[in-house]
């Protein structure tokens, strides 16, 4: 009969292999890049972008991320991880990527106090309030 390998020894080797794999640089997850690009193309994102900036978002940065990620699938993991990190660093240095969107300064000007609405652009006149004694006399 064949000798059975010691199961404890096999599990230790497997644990060591898993630990070594975790320590190695990993490829980027293309599923995440796909989800970011797909969200960018949704009507919700496009309407928000149009409202704030007055134009649709071409999603060029997200598309480039997805293309790079897919092309890195054929590259060895350490090289792929290094290229992906370099790409992300270049985007961060250029100010491209996830940014907090605020309408202040883009659509609306910040105000310190409330202003009364102006009706000068319409034909409407502001409602007039009659004193209650005049209303009672007319009844």
PDB file of C-alpha atoms in Angstrom:
ATOM      1  CA  UNK A   1       0.000   0.000   0.000  1.00  0.00           C
ATOM      2  CA  UNK A   2       1.019   3.586  -0.519  1.00  0.00           C
ATOM      3  CA  UNK A   3       1.954   5.601   2.503  1.00  0.00           C
ATOM      4  CA  UNK A   4      -0.536   8.320   3.296  1.00  0.00           C
ATOM      5  CA  UNK A   5       1.005  11.773   3.725  1.00  0.00           C
ATOM      6  CA  UNK A   6       0.703  13.197   7.176  1.00  0.00           C
ATOM      7  CA  UNK A   7      -2.449  15.332   7.001  1.00  0.00           C
ATOM      8  CA  UNK A   8      -1.069  17.737   9.591  1.00  0.00           C
ATOM      9  CA  UNK A   9       2.005  18.358   7.432  1.00  0.00           C
ATOM     10  CA  UNK A  10      -0.166  19.038   4.372  1.00  0.00           C
ATOM     11  CA  UNK A  11      -2.340  21.538   6.223  1.00  0.00           C
ATOM     12  CA  UNK A  12       0.731  23.388   7.516  1.00  0.00           C
ATOM     13  CA  UNK A  13       2.126  23.609   4.012  1.00  0.00           C
ATOM     14  CA  UNK A  14      -1.248  24.884   2.764  1.00  0.00           C
ATOM     15  CA  UNK A  15      -1.371  27.503   5.531  1.00  0.00           C
ATOM     16  CA  UNK A  16       2.165  28.617   4.673  1.00  0.00           C
ATOM     17  CA  UNK A  17       1.250  28.812   1.010  1.00  0.00           C
ATOM     18  CA  UNK A  18      -1.826  30.931   1.770  1.00  0.00           C
ATOM     19  CA  UNK A  19       0.215  33.250   3.990  1.00  0.00           C
ATOM     20  CA  UNK A  20       2.843  33.650   1.286  1.00  0.00           C
ATOM     21  CA  UNK A  21       0.118  34.409  -1.290  1.00  0.00           C
ATOM     22  CA  UNK A  22      -1.353  37.111   0.962  1.00  0.00           C
ATOM     23  CA  UNK A  23       2.057  38.758   1.263  1.00  0.00           C
ATOM     24  CA  UNK A  24       2.515  38.926  -2.517  1.00  0.00           C
ATOM     25  CA  UNK A  25       1.247  42.020  -4.341  1.00  0.00           C
ATOM     26  CA  UNK A  26      -2.096  41.257  -5.927  1.00  0.00           C
ATOM     27  CA  UNK A  27      -3.672  42.251  -9.217  1.00  0.00           C
ATOM     28  CA  UNK A  28      -6.443  44.816  -8.975  1.00  0.00           C
ATOM     29  CA  UNK A  29      -9.990  43.484  -8.881  1.00  0.00           C
ATOM     30  CA  UNK A  30     -11.532  44.275 -12.259  1.00  0.00           C
ATOM     31  CA  UNK A  31     -15.014  43.728 -10.887  1.00  0.00           C
ATOM     32  CA  UNK A  32     -14.604  46.852  -8.754  1.00  0.00           C
ATOM     33  CA  UNK A  33     -13.355  48.873 -11.727  1.00  0.00           C
ATOM     34  CA  UNK A  34     -16.329  47.611 -13.755  1.00  0.00           C
ATOM     35  CA  UNK A  35     -18.819  48.608 -11.043  1.00  0.00           C
ATOM     36  CA  UNK A  36     -17.340  52.126 -10.826  1.00  0.00           C
ATOM     37  CA  UNK A  37     -17.473  52.543 -14.617  1.00  0.00           C
ATOM     38  CA  UNK A  38     -21.012  51.123 -14.807  1.00  0.00           C
ATOM     39  CA  UNK A  39     -22.258  53.527 -12.105  1.00  0.00           C
ATOM     40  CA  UNK A  40     -20.675  56.421 -13.993  1.00  0.00           C
ATOM     41  CA  UNK A  41     -22.815  55.572 -17.025  1.00  0.00           C
ATOM     42  CA  UNK A  42     -26.107  55.458 -15.108  1.00  0.00           C
ATOM     43  CA  UNK A  43     -28.769  58.141 -15.593  1.00  0.00           C
ATOM     44  CA  UNK A  44     -28.556  59.071 -11.895  1.00  0.00           C
ATOM     45  CA  UNK A  45     -24.875  59.948 -12.123  1.00  0.00           C
ATOM     46  CA  UNK A  46     -25.236  61.637 -15.503  1.00  0.00           C
ATOM     47  CA  UNK A  47     -28.177  63.808 -14.342  1.00  0.00           C
ATOM     48  CA  UNK A  48     -26.269  64.830 -11.214  1.00  0.00           C
ATOM     49  CA  UNK A  49     -23.188  65.688 -13.263  1.00  0.00           C
ATOM     50  CA  UNK A  50     -25.293  67.640 -15.760  1.00  0.00           C
ATOM     51  CA  UNK A  51     -27.017  69.538 -12.922  1.00  0.00           C
ATOM     52  CA  UNK A  52     -23.751  70.495 -11.241  1.00  0.00           C
ATOM     53  CA  UNK A  53     -21.402  71.014 -14.185  1.00  0.00           C
ATOM     54  CA  UNK A  54     -23.769  71.548 -17.125  1.00  0.00           C
ATOM     55  CA  UNK A  55     -22.432  68.596 -19.118  1.00  0.00           C
ATOM     56  CA  UNK A  56     -22.582  64.819 -19.146  1.00  0.00           C
ATOM     57  CA  UNK A  57     -19.676  62.881 -17.676  1.00  0.00           C
ATOM     58  CA  UNK A  58     -17.741  61.011 -20.395  1.00  0.00           C
ATOM     59  CA  UNK A  59     -16.492  58.542 -17.729  1.00  0.00           C
ATOM     60  CA  UNK A  60     -13.074  58.537 -19.435  1.00  0.00           C
ATOM     61  CA  UNK A  61     -11.103  57.991 -16.220  1.00  0.00           C
ATOM     62  CA  UNK A  62     -13.296  55.075 -15.156  1.00  0.00           C
ATOM     63  CA  UNK A  63     -13.076  53.533 -18.630  1.00  0.00           C
ATOM     64  CA  UNK A  64      -9.266  53.835 -18.637  1.00  0.00           C
ATOM     65  CA  UNK A  65      -9.146  52.138 -15.209  1.00  0.00           C
ATOM     66  CA  UNK A  66     -11.243  49.239 -16.491  1.00  0.00           C
ATOM     67  CA  UNK A  67      -9.170  48.832 -19.651  1.00  0.00           C
ATOM     68  CA  UNK A  68      -5.916  48.883 -17.678  1.00  0.00           C
ATOM     69  CA  UNK A  69      -7.262  46.397 -15.151  1.00  0.00           C
ATOM     70  CA  UNK A  70      -8.310  43.965 -17.876  1.00  0.00           C
ATOM     71  CA  UNK A  71      -4.981  44.307 -19.657  1.00  0.00           C
ATOM     72  CA  UNK A  72      -3.166  43.520 -16.387  1.00  0.00           C
ATOM     73  CA  UNK A  73      -4.847  40.100 -16.225  1.00  0.00           C
ATOM     74  CA  UNK A  74      -2.103  38.763 -18.500  1.00  0.00           C
ATOM     75  CA  UNK A  75       0.687  40.335 -16.440  1.00  0.00           C
ATOM     76  CA  UNK A  76       2.319  38.511 -13.489  1.00  0.00           C
ATOM     77  CA  UNK A  77       0.715  39.633 -10.191  1.00  0.00           C
ATOM     78  CA  UNK A  78       3.694  41.590  -8.770  1.00  0.00           C
ATOM     79  CA  UNK A  79       4.108  43.571 -12.001  1.00  0.00           C
ATOM     80  CA  UNK A  80       0.356  44.077 -12.339  1.00  0.00           C
ATOM     81  CA  UNK A  81       0.095  45.381  -8.784  1.00  0.00           C
ATOM     82  CA  UNK A  82       3.009  47.775  -9.328  1.00  0.00           C
ATOM     83  CA  UNK A  83       1.532  49.122 -12.584  1.00  0.00           C
ATOM     84  CA  UNK A  84      -1.893  49.550 -10.985  1.00  0.00           C
ATOM     85  CA  UNK A  85      -0.450  51.399  -7.987  1.00  0.00           C
ATOM     86  CA  UNK A  86       1.588  53.627 -10.294  1.00  0.00           C
ATOM     87  CA  UNK A  87      -1.554  54.401 -12.333  1.00  0.00           C
ATOM     88  CA  UNK A  88      -3.533  55.241  -9.183  1.00  0.00           C
ATOM     89  CA  UNK A  89      -0.714  57.492  -7.917  1.00  0.00           C
ATOM     90  CA  UNK A  90      -0.641  59.353 -11.255  1.00  0.00           C
ATOM     91  CA  UNK A  91      -4.414  59.862 -11.068  1.00  0.00           C
ATOM     92  CA  UNK A  92      -4.163  61.159  -7.505  1.00  0.00           C
ATOM     93  CA  UNK A  93      -1.348  63.550  -8.456  1.00  0.00           C
ATOM     94  CA  UNK A  94      -3.407  64.860 -11.386  1.00  0.00           C
ATOM     95  CA  UNK A  95      -6.495  65.265  -9.173  1.00  0.00           C
ATOM     96  CA  UNK A  96      -8.487  62.672 -11.118  1.00  0.00           C
ATOM     97  CA  UNK A  97     -10.741  60.205  -9.383  1.00  0.00           C
ATOM     98  CA  UNK A  98     -13.160  60.188  -6.533  1.00  0.00           C
ATOM     99  CA  UNK A  99     -13.790  63.713  -5.396  1.00  0.00           C
ATOM    100  CA  UNK A 100     -16.386  65.039  -3.040  1.00  0.00           C
ATOM    101  CA  UNK A 101     -18.974  66.895  -5.096  1.00  0.00           C
ATOM    102  CA  UNK A 102     -20.390  70.067  -3.644  1.00  0.00           C
ATOM    103  CA  UNK A 103     -22.747  72.459  -5.363  1.00  0.00           C
ATOM    104  CA  UNK A 104     -21.287  75.432  -3.505  1.00  0.00           C
ATOM    105  CA  UNK A 105     -19.116  77.390  -5.875  1.00  0.00           C
ATOM    106  CA  UNK A 106     -20.176  75.373  -8.913  1.00  0.00           C
ATOM    107  CA  UNK A 107     -23.928  75.948  -9.131  1.00  0.00           C
ATOM    108  CA  UNK A 108     -24.794  78.030  -6.087  1.00  0.00           C
ATOM    109  CA  UNK A 109     -22.975  80.839  -4.396  1.00  0.00           C
ATOM    110  CA  UNK A 110     -22.649  80.445  -0.637  1.00  0.00           C
ATOM    111  CA  UNK A 111     -24.726  82.961   1.351  1.00  0.00           C
ATOM    112  CA  UNK A 112     -24.498  84.043   4.951  1.00  0.00           C
ATOM    113  CA  UNK A 113     -28.070  85.329   5.185  1.00  0.00           C
ATOM    114  CA  UNK A 114     -31.437  84.600   3.640  1.00  0.00           C
ATOM    115  CA  UNK A 115     -32.542  86.842   0.778  1.00  0.00           C
ATOM    116  CA  UNK A 116     -36.080  87.657  -0.311  1.00  0.00           C
ATOM    117  CA  UNK A 117     -37.116  86.114  -3.616  1.00  0.00           C
ATOM    118  CA  UNK A 118     -37.329  88.464  -6.568  1.00  0.00           C
ATOM    119  CA  UNK A 119     -40.312  88.260  -8.901  1.00  0.00           C
ATOM    120  CA  UNK A 120     -38.923  90.735 -11.438  1.00  0.00           C
ATOM    121  CA  UNK A 121     -38.534  88.009 -14.062  1.00  0.00           C
ATOM    122  CA  UNK A 122     -42.246  87.110 -13.985  1.00  0.00           C
ATOM    123  CA  UNK A 123     -45.520  88.936 -14.572  1.00  0.00           C
ATOM    124  CA  UNK A 124     -46.704  87.992 -11.098  1.00  0.00           C
ATOM    125  CA  UNK A 125     -47.092  90.560  -8.385  1.00  0.00           C
ATOM    126  CA  UNK A 126     -46.386  89.709  -4.782  1.00  0.00           C
ATOM    127  CA  UNK A 127     -49.593  89.125  -2.798  1.00  0.00           C
ATOM    128  CA  UNK A 128     -50.811  92.156  -0.916  1.00  0.00           C
ATOM    129  CA  UNK A 129     -52.206  91.803   2.541  1.00  0.00           C
ATOM    130  CA  UNK A 130     -55.239  93.855   3.371  1.00  0.00           C
ATOM    131  CA  UNK A 131     -55.823  94.914   6.951  1.00  0.00           C
ATOM    132  CA  UNK A 132     -58.444  92.774   8.652  1.00  0.00           C
ATOM    133  CA  UNK A 133     -60.714  95.819   9.273  1.00  0.00           C
ATOM    134  CA  UNK A 134     -60.986  96.453   5.499  1.00  0.00           C
ATOM    135  CA  UNK A 135     -61.885  92.817   4.866  1.00  0.00           C
ATOM    136  CA  UNK A 136     -64.541  92.883   7.595  1.00  0.00           C
ATOM    137  CA  UNK A 137     -66.055  96.122   6.195  1.00  0.00           C
ATOM    138  CA  UNK A 138     -66.304  94.699   2.675  1.00  0.00           C
ATOM    139  CA  UNK A 139     -68.183  91.616   3.881  1.00  0.00           C
TER     140      UNK A 139
END
